[in-house]
């Protein structure tokens, strides 16, 4: 079956540091890949997505590239802010009725 | 206007009680979902409804019964609550579930605590 593996947190960074959150996956077919973000007390919201190999999703300074050869979709940001503190979920969907598979979530804490 | 709204935000109750969580979406989507997020933040799908029809039922105990009176609403009723039911429950919706690149829209969650 489909699965998503992402690094366990928490990840603690100083403001303006470089962020990488690793995500690898196993899936049948050619899934779409997503990063969702959950701010404290809120539901998840889509951060970025990529639908085919070598696509790069980007939003709010975050980027992730769909790497089919390494089955990875690592999230990066060049300079994090305190407001980026949240839980980040990597996810995939192989198609069908939106049976999205989520990773365990990585908590990011950015300190001033 | 909140796109996916669920109530209540917090629910504290005793073991053995029956409770309901309500969800409404004003996005015009055909498909709605319930997800459970445990204390370690692991997110797992419970149910999916498309236009009031049950599509996905992921090995959830019979004590959990979703009800969709219309495609804009998907409520979750839980009978005989147990300690292990304590979690955050998220409602979500999507427009085109047959497409793998369609995103989910989530509500803000209901934190259920069973004492």
Coordinates of C-alpha atoms in Angstrom, one line a residue:
Chain A
X1 CA 0.0 0.0 0.0
X2 CA 0.9 3.7 -0.1
X3 CA 3.0 5.1 2.7
X4 CA 4.7 8.4 3.5
X5 CA 7.8 8.6 5.8
X6 CA 8.9 12.0 7.2
X7 CA 11.3 13.0 9.8
X8 CA 10.0 13.1 13.4
X9 CA 10.2 16.4 15.1
X10 CA 10.3 18.6 16.8
X11 CA 12.7 20.6 14.7
X12 CA 13.9 23.8 16.4
X13 CA 15.6 26.5 14.4
X14 CA 16.6 30.1 14.9
X15 CA 14.9 32.8 12.8
X16 CA 16.5 33.1 9.3
X17 CA 17.9 29.6 9.4
X18 CA 17.6 27.2 6.5
X19 CA 14.9 24.5 6.7
X20 CA 14.8 21.0 5.3
X21 CA 12.1 18.5 6.3
X22 CA 12.6 15.2 4.6
X23 CA 9.8 13.2 3.1
X24 CA 10.0 9.9 1.2
X25 CA 7.1 7.8 -0.1
X26 CA 6.1 4.4 -1.6
X27 CA 3.1 4.3 -3.9
X28 CA 1.5 2.5 -6.7
X29 CA 1.4 4.3 -10.0
X30 CA 2.2 8.0 -10.2
X31 CA 0.9 9.8 -7.2
X32 CA 0.5 13.5 -6.6
X33 CA 2.5 14.8 -3.7
X34 CA 1.6 17.5 -1.2
X35 CA 2.8 19.5 1.8
X36 CA 0.1 20.6 4.2
X37 CA 0.7 22.9 7.2
X38 CA -1.2 23.0 10.4
X39 CA -0.9 26.2 12.5
X40 CA -1.7 25.9 16.2
X41 CA -5.4 25.4 16.9
X42 CA -6.3 25.2 13.2
X43 CA -7.0 22.6 10.5
X44 CA -4.5 21.6 7.9
X45 CA -4.2 23.8 4.8
X46 CA -2.4 23.1 1.6
X47 CA 1.1 24.6 1.4
X48 CA 2.2 23.3 -2.0
X49 CA 1.9 20.4 -4.3
X50 CA 3.5 18.7 -7.3
X51 CA 1.7 16.4 -9.7
X52 CA 4.5 14.8 -11.7
X53 CA 8.1 13.9 -11.7
X54 CA 10.6 16.9 -11.6
X55 CA 7.7 19.3 -10.8
X56 CA 8.6 21.9 -8.2
X57 CA 5.8 23.2 -5.9
X58 CA 6.4 26.5 -4.2
X59 CA 4.5 28.8 -1.9
X60 CA 5.3 31.4 0.8
X61 CA 9.0 30.8 0.2
X62 CA 8.7 27.1 0.7
X63 CA 9.7 24.7 -2.1
X64 CA 9.7 21.0 -2.8
X65 CA 10.7 19.0 -5.9
X66 CA 9.1 15.7 -6.9
X67 CA 12.0 13.3 -7.3
X68 CA 10.8 10.1 -8.7
X69 CA 14.2 8.5 -8.8
X70 CA 14.6 8.9 -5.0
X71 CA 10.9 8.8 -4.2
X72 CA 11.3 12.0 -2.3
X73 CA 9.6 15.3 -1.8
X74 CA 11.7 17.2 0.7
X75 CA 10.4 20.6 2.0
X76 CA 12.9 23.5 2.0
X77 CA 12.9 27.2 2.9
X78 CA 15.8 29.4 2.8
X79 CA 15.1 31.7 5.8
X80 CA 12.4 30.7 8.3
X81 CA 10.4 33.1 10.4
X82 CA 8.7 32.7 13.8
X83 CA 5.4 32.7 12.0
X84 CA 6.4 29.5 10.2
X85 CA 6.1 27.6 13.5
X86 CA 3.6 24.8 12.8
X87 CA 3.3 21.1 12.0
X88 CA 4.1 20.1 8.5
X89 CA 2.6 17.1 6.8
X90 CA 3.8 15.4 3.7
X91 CA 1.1 13.5 1.8
X92 CA 0.4 11.6 -1.4
X93 CA -2.6 10.6 -3.4
X94 CA -2.4 7.8 -5.9
X95 CA -5.8 8.6 -7.3
X96 CA -9.3 7.3 -6.8
X97 CA -11.5 8.6 -4.1
X98 CA -9.1 11.0 -2.4
X99 CA -7.7 8.4 -0.2
X100 CA -4.8 10.7 0.8
X101 CA -2.0 9.1 2.8
X102 CA -0.4 11.4 5.3
X103 CA 3.0 11.3 7.0
X104 CA 3.2 11.6 10.8
X105 CA 3.8 15.4 10.7
X106 CA 6.9 17.3 11.7
X107 CA 6.6 20.0 14.3
X108 CA 8.7 23.1 13.5
X109 CA 9.6 25.6 16.2
X110 CA 11.3 28.8 15.1
X111 CA 12.8 30.9 17.9
X112 CA 13.7 34.6 17.6
Chain B
X1 CA -16.8 33.1 5.8
X2 CA -15.4 29.8 7.0
X3 CA -15.3 27.3 4.2
X4 CA -15.4 24.1 6.3
X5 CA -16.8 24.6 9.8
X6 CA -17.3 22.0 12.5
X7 CA -18.8 22.2 15.9
X8 CA -18.1 22.0 18.7
X9 CA -14.4 23.0 18.9
X10 CA -13.9 21.2 22.2
X11 CA -15.9 18.3 23.6
X12 CA -15.2 16.8 27.1
X13 CA -17.4 13.9 28.1
X14 CA -17.5 10.8 30.2
X15 CA -16.8 7.2 29.1
X16 CA -19.9 5.5 27.8
X17 CA -21.7 8.7 26.6
X18 CA -22.9 9.3 23.1
X19 CA -21.9 12.4 21.3
X20 CA -22.1 14.1 17.9
X21 CA -19.8 16.4 15.9
X22 CA -21.3 18.4 13.1
X23 CA -19.6 19.6 9.9
X24 CA -20.7 21.9 7.2
X25 CA -19.0 23.1 4.0
X26 CA -20.0 26.1 1.9
X27 CA -17.7 25.4 -1.0
X28 CA -20.2 23.4 -3.1
X29 CA -18.0 20.3 -2.9
X30 CA -19.5 16.9 -3.5
X31 CA -17.1 15.0 -1.2
X32 CA -16.6 15.2 2.5
X33 CA -14.4 13.3 4.9
X34 CA -13.7 12.6 8.6
X35 CA -10.1 12.3 9.7
X36 CA -8.8 11.3 13.2
X37 CA -5.6 12.9 14.5
X38 CA -4.1 11.1 17.5
X39 CA -1.9 12.6 20.2
X40 CA 1.2 12.1 18.1
X41 CA -0.3 14.1 15.3
X42 CA -0.8 11.0 13.1
X43 CA -3.7 11.7 10.7
X44 CA -5.9 8.8 9.5
X45 CA -9.0 8.8 7.3
X46 CA -12.1 7.4 8.8
X47 CA -14.9 8.0 6.3
X48 CA -15.5 9.6 2.9
X49 CA -18.9 10.5 1.5
X50 CA -19.6 11.6 -2.1
X51 CA -22.9 13.3 -2.6
X52 CA -24.4 11.7 0.5
X53 CA -23.1 8.2 -0.4
X54 CA -20.5 6.4 1.7
X55 CA -17.4 5.8 -0.3
X56 CA -14.6 5.0 2.2
X57 CA -15.0 3.3 5.6
X58 CA -11.6 2.6 7.0
X59 CA -12.0 -0.1 9.6
X60 CA -13.7 2.1 12.1
X61 CA -15.6 0.6 15.0
X62 CA -19.3 0.4 14.6
X63 CA -19.7 2.9 17.4
X64 CA -18.8 5.5 14.9
X65 CA -21.6 6.4 12.5
X66 CA -21.4 9.2 9.9
X67 CA -24.5 10.8 8.6
X68 CA -24.8 13.0 5.5
X69 CA -28.3 14.7 5.3
X70 CA -27.1 16.6 2.2
X71 CA -23.8 17.0 0.4
X72 CA -23.0 20.1 2.4
X73 CA -23.1 18.4 5.7
X74 CA -21.4 15.3 7.2
X75 CA -22.0 14.7 10.9
X76 CA -20.2 12.1 13.1
X77 CA -22.0 10.3 15.8
X78 CA -20.1 8.3 18.4
X79 CA -21.8 5.8 20.7
X80 CA -20.4 4.4 24.0
X81 CA -17.4 6.6 24.0
X82 CA -14.1 5.0 25.1
X83 CA -10.9 6.5 26.5
X84 CA -9.1 5.7 23.2
X85 CA -11.5 7.9 21.3
X86 CA -9.8 10.9 22.7
X87 CA -8.3 12.7 19.7
X88 CA -8.8 15.6 17.4
X89 CA -11.4 14.9 14.7
X90 CA -11.1 16.9 11.4
X91 CA -13.8 17.3 8.8
X92 CA -12.6 18.0 5.2
X93 CA -14.0 18.4 1.7
X94 CA -12.9 18.3 -1.9
X95 CA -14.4 19.1 -5.2
X96 CA -13.1 16.4 -7.5
X97 CA -12.2 13.2 -5.6
X98 CA -11.4 11.3 -8.8
X99 CA -8.4 13.5 -9.4
X100 CA -5.3 12.7 -7.6
X101 CA -4.1 16.3 -7.6
X102 CA -7.1 17.7 -5.9
X103 CA -6.5 19.4 -2.5
X104 CA -8.4 18.9 0.7
X105 CA -10.0 21.7 2.6
X106 CA -10.0 21.1 6.4
X107 CA -12.1 22.4 9.2
X108 CA -10.4 23.6 12.4
X109 CA -10.9 20.4 14.3
X110 CA -12.9 19.1 17.3
X111 CA -10.8 18.1 20.3
X112 CA -12.6 15.3 22.0
X113 CA -11.5 14.3 25.5
X114 CA -13.1 11.2 27.1
X115 CA -12.6 11.0 30.8

